[in-house]
CSV table of C-alpha atoms in Angstrom, one decimal:
chain,number,residue,atom,x,y,z
M,1,MET,CA,53.1,58.7,59.7
M,2,PRO,CA,54.7,57.9,63.1
M,3,ALA,CA,53.2,59.8,66.1
M,4,SER,CA,56.7,61.1,67.1
M,5,ARG,CA,56.8,63.1,63.8
M,6,ILE,CA,53.5,64.6,64.6
M,7,ALA,CA,54.4,65.5,68.1
M,8,GLN,CA,57.4,67.5,66.8
M,9,THR,CA,55.3,69.5,64.5
M,10,ALA,CA,55.2,73.1,65.9
M,11,ALA,CA,56.0,75.2,62.8
M,12,ARG,CA,54.5,78.6,62.4
M,13,GLY,CA,52.9,78.9,59.0
M,14,ALA,CA,51.7,81.4,56.4
M,15,LEU,CA,51.0,81.6,52.7
M,16,ILE,CA,52.8,84.3,50.7
M,17,ALA,CA,50.5,85.6,48.0
M,18,ALA,CA,50.0,88.6,45.7
M,19,PRO,CA,47.2,90.4,43.9
M,20,SER,CA,48.6,89.2,40.5
M,21,SER,CA,51.5,87.5,38.8
M,22,GLY,CA,54.7,89.7,38.5
M,23,ALA,CA,54.3,91.3,41.9
M,24,GLY,CA,57.5,89.8,43.2
M,25,LYS,CA,56.2,87.1,45.5
M,26,THR,CA,58.9,84.6,44.4
M,27,THR,CA,61.8,86.9,45.2
M,28,THR,CA,60.1,88.1,48.4
M,29,THR,CA,59.5,84.5,49.5
M,30,LEU,CA,63.1,83.5,48.7
M,31,SER,CA,64.3,86.6,50.7
M,32,LEU,CA,62.2,85.6,53.7
M,33,LEU,CA,63.2,81.9,53.5
M,34,ARG,CA,67.0,82.7,53.5
M,35,ALA,CA,66.7,85.5,56.0
M,36,LEU,CA,64.9,83.2,58.5
M,37,LYS,CA,67.5,80.5,57.9
M,38,ASN,CA,70.3,83.0,58.5
M,39,SER,CA,68.6,84.0,61.8
M,40,GLY,CA,69.0,80.4,63.0
M,41,ARG,CA,65.5,79.2,62.2
M,42,SER,CA,64.8,75.9,60.5
M,43,VAL,CA,62.4,76.6,57.6
M,44,ALA,CA,60.3,74.3,55.4
M,45,SER,CA,58.4,75.5,52.3
M,46,ALA,CA,55.9,74.6,49.6
M,47,LYS,CA,54.7,76.0,46.3
M,48,SER,CA,51.1,76.3,45.4
M,49,GLY,CA,50.1,74.7,42.1
M,50,PRO,CA,51.9,72.9,39.3
M,51,ASP,CA,55.4,74.5,39.4
M,52,TYR,CA,58.7,72.7,39.0
M,53,ILE,CA,61.0,75.6,38.9
M,54,ASP,CA,60.3,77.7,42.0
M,55,PRO,CA,60.6,74.8,44.4
M,56,LYS,CA,64.3,74.3,43.5
M,57,PHE,CA,64.9,77.9,44.4
M,58,HIS,CA,63.2,77.3,47.7
M,59,GLU,CA,65.4,74.3,48.3
M,60,ALA,CA,68.5,76.4,47.6
M,61,ALA,CA,67.2,79.1,50.0
M,62,THR,CA,66.4,76.8,53.0
M,63,GLY,CA,68.5,73.7,52.5
M,64,HIS,CA,65.4,71.5,52.6
M,65,PRO,CA,63.4,70.0,49.8
M,66,CYS,CA,60.3,71.9,48.8
M,67,ILE,CA,57.0,70.2,47.9
M,68,ASN,CA,54.0,71.2,45.7
M,69,LEU,CA,50.5,71.7,47.2
M,70,ASP,CA,47.8,71.8,44.6
M,71,ALA,CA,44.3,72.7,45.7
M,72,TRP,CA,42.8,71.6,42.3
M,73,ALA,CA,44.6,68.3,41.9
M,74,MET,CA,44.8,67.1,45.6
M,75,ASP,CA,42.1,66.3,48.0
M,76,ARG,CA,42.0,67.8,51.5
M,77,GLN,CA,43.5,64.7,53.2
M,78,THR,CA,46.4,64.5,50.8
M,79,LEU,CA,47.1,68.2,51.2
M,80,ARG,CA,47.1,68.0,55.0
M,81,SER,CA,49.1,64.9,55.1
M,82,LEU,CA,51.8,66.4,52.9
M,83,VAL,CA,51.9,69.5,55.1
M,84,THR,CA,52.2,67.5,58.3
M,85,ASN,CA,55.1,65.6,56.9
M,86,GLN,CA,56.8,68.7,55.4
M,87,ALA,CA,56.4,71.1,58.4
M,88,SER,CA,57.3,68.5,61.1
M,89,GLY,CA,60.4,69.5,63.1
M,90,HIS,CA,60.8,73.0,61.6
M,91,ASP,CA,60.3,76.4,63.1
M,92,TYR,CA,58.6,77.9,60.1
M,93,PHE,CA,56.5,76.7,57.1
M,94,LEU,CA,56.0,79.1,54.3
M,95,VAL,CA,53.9,78.4,51.2
M,96,GLU,CA,54.4,80.5,48.1
M,97,GLY,CA,51.2,81.2,46.1
M,98,ALA,CA,50.8,81.1,42.4
M,99,MET,CA,49.4,83.9,40.1
M,100,GLY,CA,47.0,86.2,42.0
M,101,LEU,CA,45.6,85.0,45.4
M,102,PHE,CA,42.2,84.2,44.0
M,103,ASP,CA,43.3,83.1,40.5
M,104,GLY,CA,42.7,79.4,39.8
M,105,ALA,CA,42.0,77.1,36.9
M,106,ALA,CA,39.5,78.0,34.1
M,107,ASN,CA,36.7,76.9,36.5
M,108,GLY,CA,38.1,79.0,39.3
M,109,LYS,CA,39.2,76.1,41.4
M,110,GLY,CA,42.7,75.5,42.8
M,111,ALA,CA,43.6,79.1,43.7
M,112,ALA,CA,46.1,79.8,46.4
M,113,ALA,CA,43.2,81.2,48.5
M,114,GLU,CA,41.6,77.8,48.4
M,115,LEU,CA,44.8,76.3,49.7
M,116,ALA,CA,45.0,78.8,52.5
M,117,ALA,CA,41.4,78.1,53.5
M,118,THR,CA,41.9,74.3,53.4
M,119,LEU,CA,45.1,74.5,55.5
M,120,ASN,CA,43.9,77.3,57.8
M,121,LEU,CA,47.0,79.3,56.8
M,122,PRO,CA,47.0,83.1,57.2
M,123,VAL,CA,48.0,85.1,54.1
M,124,VAL,CA,50.8,87.7,53.8
M,125,LEU,CA,50.1,89.8,50.7
M,126,VAL,CA,53.0,91.1,48.7
M,127,VAL,CA,51.9,94.2,46.8
M,128,ASP,CA,53.8,95.8,43.9
M,129,CYS,CA,53.6,99.5,44.9
M,130,ALA,CA,55.8,100.9,42.1
M,131,ARG,CA,52.9,102.8,40.5
M,132,GLN,CA,50.5,103.4,43.4
M,133,ALA,CA,50.3,105.1,46.8
M,134,GLN,CA,47.0,105.6,48.7
M,135,SER,CA,45.1,103.3,46.3
M,136,ILE,CA,46.8,100.4,48.1
M,137,ALA,CA,44.1,100.8,50.8
M,138,ALA,CA,41.3,100.0,48.4
M,139,LEU,CA,43.3,97.0,47.0
M,140,VAL,CA,44.1,95.5,50.4
M,141,HIS,CA,40.5,96.1,51.7
M,142,GLY,CA,39.1,94.3,48.6
M,143,PHE,CA,41.4,91.3,49.1
M,144,GLN,CA,40.6,91.2,52.9
M,145,SER,CA,36.9,91.2,52.4
M,146,TYR,CA,36.6,89.0,49.3
M,147,ARG,CA,36.5,85.6,51.1
M,148,ALA,CA,35.5,85.3,54.8
M,149,ASP,CA,37.5,82.0,55.1
M,150,VAL,CA,40.8,83.7,53.9
M,151,SER,CA,42.6,85.9,56.5
M,152,ILE,CA,45.1,88.4,55.3
M,153,THR,CA,47.2,89.2,58.4
M,154,GLY,CA,50.2,91.0,56.9
M,155,VAL,CA,51.3,93.1,54.0
M,156,ILE,CA,54.7,93.6,52.4
M,157,PHE,CA,55.2,96.6,50.2
M,158,ASN,CA,57.4,95.7,47.2
M,159,ARG,CA,59.3,97.9,44.7
M,160,VAL,CA,59.0,101.0,46.9
M,161,GLY,CA,60.6,104.1,45.5
M,162,SER,CA,61.6,106.1,48.6
M,163,SER,CA,61.1,106.5,52.3
M,164,ARG,CA,58.4,109.2,51.5
M,165,HIS,CA,56.6,106.6,49.3
M,166,GLU,CA,56.7,104.1,52.1
M,167,SER,CA,55.3,106.6,54.6
M,168,MET,CA,52.4,107.3,52.2
M,169,LEU,CA,51.6,103.6,51.9
M,170,ARG,CA,51.8,103.0,55.6
M,171,ARG,CA,49.5,105.9,56.4
M,172,ALA,CA,47.0,104.6,53.8
M,173,LEU,CA,46.7,101.3,55.7
M,174,GLU,CA,46.6,102.7,59.2
M,175,PRO,CA,42.8,102.4,59.6
M,176,MET,CA,42.9,98.7,58.5
M,177,GLN,CA,43.5,95.7,60.8
M,178,VAL,CA,46.5,94.5,58.9
M,179,LYS,CA,50.2,94.5,59.9
M,180,VAL,CA,52.7,96.1,57.6
M,181,LEU,CA,55.7,93.8,57.8
M,182,GLY,CA,58.0,96.1,55.8
M,183,ALA,CA,58.8,97.7,52.4
M,184,LEU,CA,61.3,96.2,49.9
M,185,PRO,CA,63.0,98.8,47.7
M,186,ARG,CA,63.0,98.8,43.9
M,187,LEU,CA,66.4,97.1,43.3
M,188,LYS,CA,67.9,95.2,40.4
M,189,GLU,CA,69.5,92.8,43.0
M,190,LEU,CA,66.0,91.4,43.6
M,191,THR,CA,65.5,90.3,40.0
M,192,LEU,CA,66.0,86.7,38.6
M,193,PRO,CA,66.4,85.8,34.9
M,194,GLU,CA,63.4,84.2,33.1
M,195,ARG,CA,62.6,82.0,30.1
M,196,HIS,CA,59.4,80.7,28.5
M,197,LEU,CA,58.3,78.4,31.3
M,198,GLY,CA,59.2,80.8,34.1
M,199,LEU,CA,62.5,81.5,35.9
M,200,VAL,CA,65.7,80.0,34.6
M,201,GLN,CA,66.2,76.8,36.6
M,202,ALA,CA,68.0,77.1,39.9
M,203,GLY,CA,70.6,74.6,38.7
M,204,GLU,CA,71.5,76.9,35.8
M,205,HIS,CA,71.8,80.1,37.9
M,206,GLN,CA,75.6,80.6,38.3
M,207,ASP,CA,75.3,83.2,41.1
M,208,LEU,CA,72.3,81.8,43.0
M,209,GLU,CA,74.0,81.7,46.4
M,210,GLU,CA,75.2,85.3,46.1
M,211,PHE,CA,71.7,86.3,45.0
M,212,LEU,CA,70.1,84.6,48.0
M,213,GLU,CA,72.5,86.2,50.5
M,214,GLN,CA,71.9,89.6,49.0
M,215,ALA,CA,68.2,89.2,49.0
M,216,ALA,CA,68.3,87.9,52.6
M,217,ALA,CA,70.3,90.9,53.7
M,218,ILE,CA,67.9,93.3,52.0
M,219,CYS,CA,65.0,91.4,53.6
M,220,ALA,CA,66.5,91.6,57.1
M,221,ASP,CA,67.0,95.4,56.7
M,222,HIS,CA,63.5,96.2,55.4
M,223,ILE,CA,61.2,93.5,56.8
M,224,ASP,CA,60.4,92.9,60.5
M,225,LEU,CA,60.9,89.2,61.0
M,226,GLN,CA,59.6,89.3,64.5
M,227,LEU,CA,56.4,90.9,63.3
M,228,LEU,CA,56.2,88.2,60.6
M,229,GLU,CA,55.9,85.6,63.4
M,230,LYS,CA,52.9,87.4,64.8
M,231,THR,CA,51.1,87.1,61.4
M,232,THR,CA,51.6,83.3,61.3
M,233,SER,CA,49.7,80.5,62.9
M,234,ASP,CA,50.5,77.0,64.2
M,235,VAL,CA,50.5,74.4,61.4
M,236,SER,CA,47.9,71.8,62.3
M,237,ALA,CA,49.0,68.2,62.4
M,238,ILE,CA,46.9,65.2,61.5
M,239,ASP,CA,47.3,61.6,62.6
M,240,SER,CA,47.1,60.1,59.1
M,241,ALA,CA,49.5,59.7,56.2
M,242,ASP,CA,46.7,58.8,53.7
M,243,ARG,CA,47.4,60.2,50.3
M,244,SER,CA,45.6,59.8,47.0
M,245,LEU,CA,48.6,59.4,44.8
M,246,PRO,CA,49.4,57.1,41.9
M,247,VAL,CA,51.2,53.9,42.8
M,248,PRO,CA,54.8,53.3,41.7
M,249,LEU,CA,55.7,52.5,38.1
M,250,GLY,CA,57.6,49.5,39.3
M,251,GLN,CA,59.6,48.1,42.2
M,252,LYS,CA,63.0,49.4,41.0
M,253,ILE,CA,62.5,52.7,39.2
M,254,ALA,CA,65.3,54.4,37.3
M,255,ILE,CA,64.6,58.1,37.0
M,256,ALA,CA,66.4,60.6,34.6
M,257,ARG,CA,67.6,63.6,36.6
M,258,ASP,CA,69.6,66.6,35.3
M,259,VAL,CA,68.9,70.1,34.0
M,260,ALA,CA,67.2,68.6,30.9
M,261,PHE,CA,64.9,66.3,33.0
M,262,ALA,CA,64.4,68.3,36.2
M,263,PHE,CA,60.5,68.3,36.4
M,264,SER,CA,59.6,65.5,38.8
M,265,TYR,CA,57.4,66.0,41.8
M,266,PRO,CA,59.1,65.3,45.2
M,267,HIS,CA,55.7,64.3,46.8
M,268,LEU,CA,55.2,61.6,44.2
M,269,LEU,CA,58.7,60.2,44.4
M,270,ASP,CA,58.5,60.2,48.2
M,271,PHE,CA,55.2,58.3,48.1
M,272,TRP,CA,56.6,55.7,45.7
M,273,GLN,CA,59.4,55.1,48.3
M,274,THR,CA,56.9,54.8,51.1
M,275,GLN,CA,55.2,52.1,49.0
M,276,GLY,CA,58.4,50.1,48.9
M,277,ALA,CA,59.8,51.2,45.5
M,278,GLU,CA,63.6,51.6,45.1
M,279,LEU,CA,64.6,54.7,43.2
M,280,SER,CA,67.8,55.3,41.3
M,281,PHE,CA,68.8,58.3,39.2
M,282,PHE,CA,70.8,58.8,36.1
M,283,SER,CA,71.8,61.8,33.9
M,284,PRO,CA,71.2,61.5,30.2
M,285,LEU,CA,73.3,64.7,29.7
M,286,ALA,CA,76.2,62.9,31.3
M,287,ASN,CA,75.5,60.0,28.9
M,288,GLU,CA,74.3,57.7,31.6
M,289,GLY,CA,71.6,55.0,31.2
M,290,PRO,CA,69.3,53.4,33.7
M,291,VAL,CA,70.7,50.7,36.0
M,292,LYS,CA,70.2,47.2,34.6
M,293,GLU,CA,68.4,46.1,37.8
M,294,SER,CA,65.6,48.5,37.2
M,295,ASP,CA,62.2,47.2,36.1
M,296,ALA,CA,60.8,50.6,35.1
M,297,VAL,CA,62.2,53.9,33.7
M,298,PHE,CA,60.8,57.4,34.2
M,299,LEU,CA,61.8,60.3,32.0
M,300,PRO,CA,60.4,63.5,33.6
M,301,GLY,CA,59.8,66.7,31.8
M,302,GLY,CA,62.3,69.5,31.6
M,303,TYR,CA,64.1,71.3,28.8
M,304,PRO,CA,65.4,68.7,26.4
M,305,GLU,CA,64.9,71.2,23.5
M,306,LEU,CA,67.8,73.2,24.9
M,307,TYR,CA,70.1,70.2,25.0
M,308,ALA,CA,68.7,68.2,22.0
M,309,GLY,CA,72.1,67.9,20.2
M,310,LYS,CA,73.8,66.6,23.3
M,311,LEU,CA,71.0,64.1,24.0
M,312,ALA,CA,71.1,62.9,20.4
M,313,SER,CA,74.9,62.1,20.7
M,314,ALA,CA,74.6,60.4,24.1
M,315,GLU,CA,75.1,56.9,22.8
M,316,HIS,CA,75.2,55.1,26.2
M,317,PHE,CA,72.0,56.8,27.3
M,318,GLY,CA,70.3,55.8,24.0
M,319,THR,CA,71.5,52.2,24.1
M,320,GLY,CA,70.4,51.9,27.8
M,321,LEU,CA,66.9,53.0,27.0
M,322,ARG,CA,66.6,50.8,23.8
M,323,ASN,CA,67.9,47.8,25.7
M,324,ALA,CA,65.3,48.5,28.5
M,325,ALA,CA,62.6,48.6,25.9
M,326,ARG,CA,63.7,45.4,24.3
M,327,ALA,CA,63.7,43.7,27.7
M,328,GLY,CA,60.1,44.7,28.1
M,329,LYS,CA,60.6,47.2,31.0
M,330,LEU,CA,58.0,49.9,31.5
M,331,ILE,CA,59.4,53.2,30.1
M,332,TYR,CA,57.2,56.3,30.9
M,333,GLY,CA,57.9,59.8,29.7
M,334,GLU,CA,56.2,63.1,30.6
M,335,CYS,CA,56.4,66.2,28.4
M,336,GLY,CA,60.1,66.6,27.7
M,337,GLY,CA,60.6,62.9,28.5
M,338,TYR,CA,57.8,62.1,26.1
M,339,MET,CA,59.5,64.1,23.3
M,340,THR,CA,62.8,62.4,24.0
M,341,LEU,CA,61.2,59.0,23.4
M,342,GLY,CA,60.1,60.2,20.0
M,343,THR,CA,61.8,59.9,16.6
M,344,GLY,CA,63.0,63.5,16.4
M,345,LEU,CA,62.9,67.0,18.0
M,346,ILE,CA,63.2,70.2,16.0
M,347,ASP,CA,64.7,73.0,18.1
M,348,ALA,CA,63.9,76.7,18.0
M,349,SER,CA,66.4,77.4,15.3
M,350,GLY,CA,64.8,74.8,13.0
M,351,GLU,CA,67.5,72.1,13.4
M,352,ARG,CA,66.3,68.5,13.7
M,353,HIS,CA,67.8,66.2,16.3
M,354,GLU,CA,67.4,62.4,16.4
M,355,MET,CA,65.8,61.2,19.6
M,356,LEU,CA,65.4,57.7,20.9
M,357,GLY,CA,62.9,56.5,18.3
M,358,LEU,CA,60.9,54.4,20.8
M,359,LEU,CA,57.6,56.2,20.0
M,360,PRO,CA,56.4,57.4,16.6
M,361,LEU,CA,56.4,61.1,17.6
M,362,GLU,CA,58.1,64.1,15.9
M,363,THR,CA,57.9,67.4,17.8
M,364,SER,CA,59.1,71.0,17.1
M,365,PHE,CA,59.9,74.3,18.9
M,366,GLU,CA,60.5,76.2,15.6
M,367,THR,CA,57.1,77.9,15.9
M,368,ARG,CA,56.1,78.1,19.6
M,369,LYS,CA,52.5,77.5,20.7
M,370,ARG,CA,51.5,77.5,24.3
M,371,HIS,CA,49.6,74.5,25.7
M,372,LEU,CA,48.5,75.1,29.3
M,373,GLY,CA,45.9,73.8,31.7
M,374,TYR,CA,44.8,71.1,34.2
M,375,ARG,CA,43.9,67.7,32.9
M,376,LYS,CA,41.9,64.8,34.2
M,377,LEU,CA,43.1,61.6,32.7
M,378,GLN,CA,41.8,58.1,32.4
M,379,PRO,CA,44.6,55.6,31.6
M,380,LEU,CA,43.8,53.3,28.7
M,381,GLY,CA,46.2,50.5,29.8
M,382,GLY,CA,49.9,49.9,30.0
M,383,LEU,CA,50.4,51.9,33.2
M,384,PRO,CA,49.8,50.5,36.7
M,385,TRP,CA,47.2,53.2,37.3
M,386,THR,CA,43.5,52.3,36.9
M,387,GLY,CA,41.5,55.2,38.3
M,388,LYS,CA,41.4,58.8,37.1
M,389,ILE,CA,44.5,60.9,37.4
M,390,ALA,CA,44.8,64.6,38.0
M,391,ALA,CA,47.5,66.2,35.9
M,392,HIS,CA,48.6,69.4,34.1
M,393,GLU,CA,50.0,70.4,30.7
M,394,PHE,CA,52.4,73.3,30.1
M,395,HIS,CA,54.6,73.3,27.0
M,396,TYR,CA,55.4,75.2,23.8
M,397,ALA,CA,56.0,72.3,21.5
M,398,SER,CA,54.0,71.4,18.4
M,399,ILE,CA,53.4,67.9,17.2
M,400,VAL,CA,54.8,67.5,13.7
M,401,SER,CA,53.7,63.9,13.2
M,402,GLU,CA,52.4,60.9,15.1
M,403,GLY,CA,52.6,57.4,13.8
M,404,ASP,CA,50.4,54.4,14.4
M,405,ALA,CA,50.4,53.7,18.2
M,406,THR,CA,47.8,53.2,20.9
M,407,ARG,CA,46.7,56.2,22.8
M,408,LEU,CA,47.6,56.4,26.5
M,409,PHE,CA,44.9,58.5,28.2
M,410,LYS,CA,41.4,59.7,27.7
M,411,ALA,CA,41.4,63.4,28.7
M,412,GLU,CA,39.2,66.2,30.1
M,413,ASP,CA,40.1,69.8,30.9
M,414,ALA,CA,39.6,71.5,34.3
M,415,GLU,CA,35.9,72.2,33.5
M,416,GLY,CA,35.2,68.6,32.4
M,417,ASN,CA,35.2,69.3,28.7
M,418,VAL,CA,36.3,66.2,26.7
M,419,LEU,CA,39.6,66.6,25.0
M,420,PRO,CA,41.2,64.4,22.3
M,421,ASP,CA,42.9,61.3,23.7
M,422,MET,CA,46.5,62.1,24.8
M,423,GLY,CA,49.8,60.4,24.6
M,424,LEU,CA,51.1,57.2,22.9
M,425,GLN,CA,51.9,53.7,23.9
M,426,GLN,CA,54.0,51.2,21.9
M,427,GLY,CA,54.7,48.0,23.7
M,428,THR,CA,55.9,48.9,27.2
M,429,VAL,CA,57.1,52.4,26.1
M,430,MET,CA,54.6,55.2,26.7
M,431,GLY,CA,54.2,58.8,27.5
M,432,SER,CA,52.3,62.1,27.0
M,433,PHE,CA,52.6,65.8,27.4
M,434,ALA,CA,50.7,65.6,30.8
M,435,HIS,CA,52.5,65.9,34.2
M,436,VAL,CA,50.8,63.6,36.7
M,437,ILE,CA,50.1,65.1,40.1
M,438,SER,CA,47.7,62.8,42.0
M,439,CYS,CA,44.7,60.6,41.8
M,440,ALA,CA,41.5,62.4,40.8
M,441,GLU,CA,38.2,62.1,42.5
């Protein structure tokens, strides 16, 4: 990374966390991001853990791309390098946590708290106060004292019922060394629609800009943004851009990108470009295929099951992928992209749709079954990756049938337990349900 970028890094940073999922940290984070932007500040952001959906909301709120920071999958140097690049030139850098502050993988690693400790970021705790009053003191005290290397410097009350309720909460925390930044009321305007993998995607939210402006106005009325600055700290810069990330799939990579294939990591695509790869994008839903000049094609995950009929009828898209396969170009699919490379996909209503037929794979959403967890993968050939890969799996699809094809990865879970080999490879076409994050130790 150029020294000039490092010299410009003077962002004030914090991690926005909560005691548990469902406390409202995403809407609170979005409210803060847009309110800070509306106050004339330049704001960068990141999301802790393997999440494709929330970062797009961050991007809409700030006007800047949002990255993922994963304390399980990324080493310290990679994390700090990504933060240096992301925060450079901005006034604020806010990271949204995942789940509860201390919740991680099955082995306990990868929690937002670990990220805060690694990056020396103070924590602002968002507490759902809808069903408690004085008990908040015990909760905040417990979170403050649980890890000596994690500093909770501010608290935001969420879903507060009245001014009297807020007064009770504030009095309960008076003896503690923590700043109360404000209290967000219980309002339907601070609710976003959800589906099985989380929030409905930002690109599908028809009134997103109106929501963000309403949320920012509520935030400005109920949260002290000047006091927020006092709970933040300078984001440390490092003089290295070293990152342990998988090398590019090719020199000219065509990448599917639309609401059906929206799950690609910005940090990975950015790294491929720094390694000299040329990236182009196409929309299967718009019946587009990869550019002929490409030597590799990447089909990311997303929601192909919601658009299976449209994908099945996208002739130009299908022809482009089949021609690329015949030409021996590397075609790699993750999760939704992997299912699209298969022979057929059965949607939630039980209707079967023809897919590309490039891998002997039939999948179904008729009976949903959740598959979730970090994965450590060892490529078995075909991909330009030789070492172990850190990845994650999150989907509700079931495999109906798999034909005769070579497996793509050896696999372990987060605790090192051996799993069945994952994915399929047939010629230069390959994929699996795993989403690749970084190189593993």
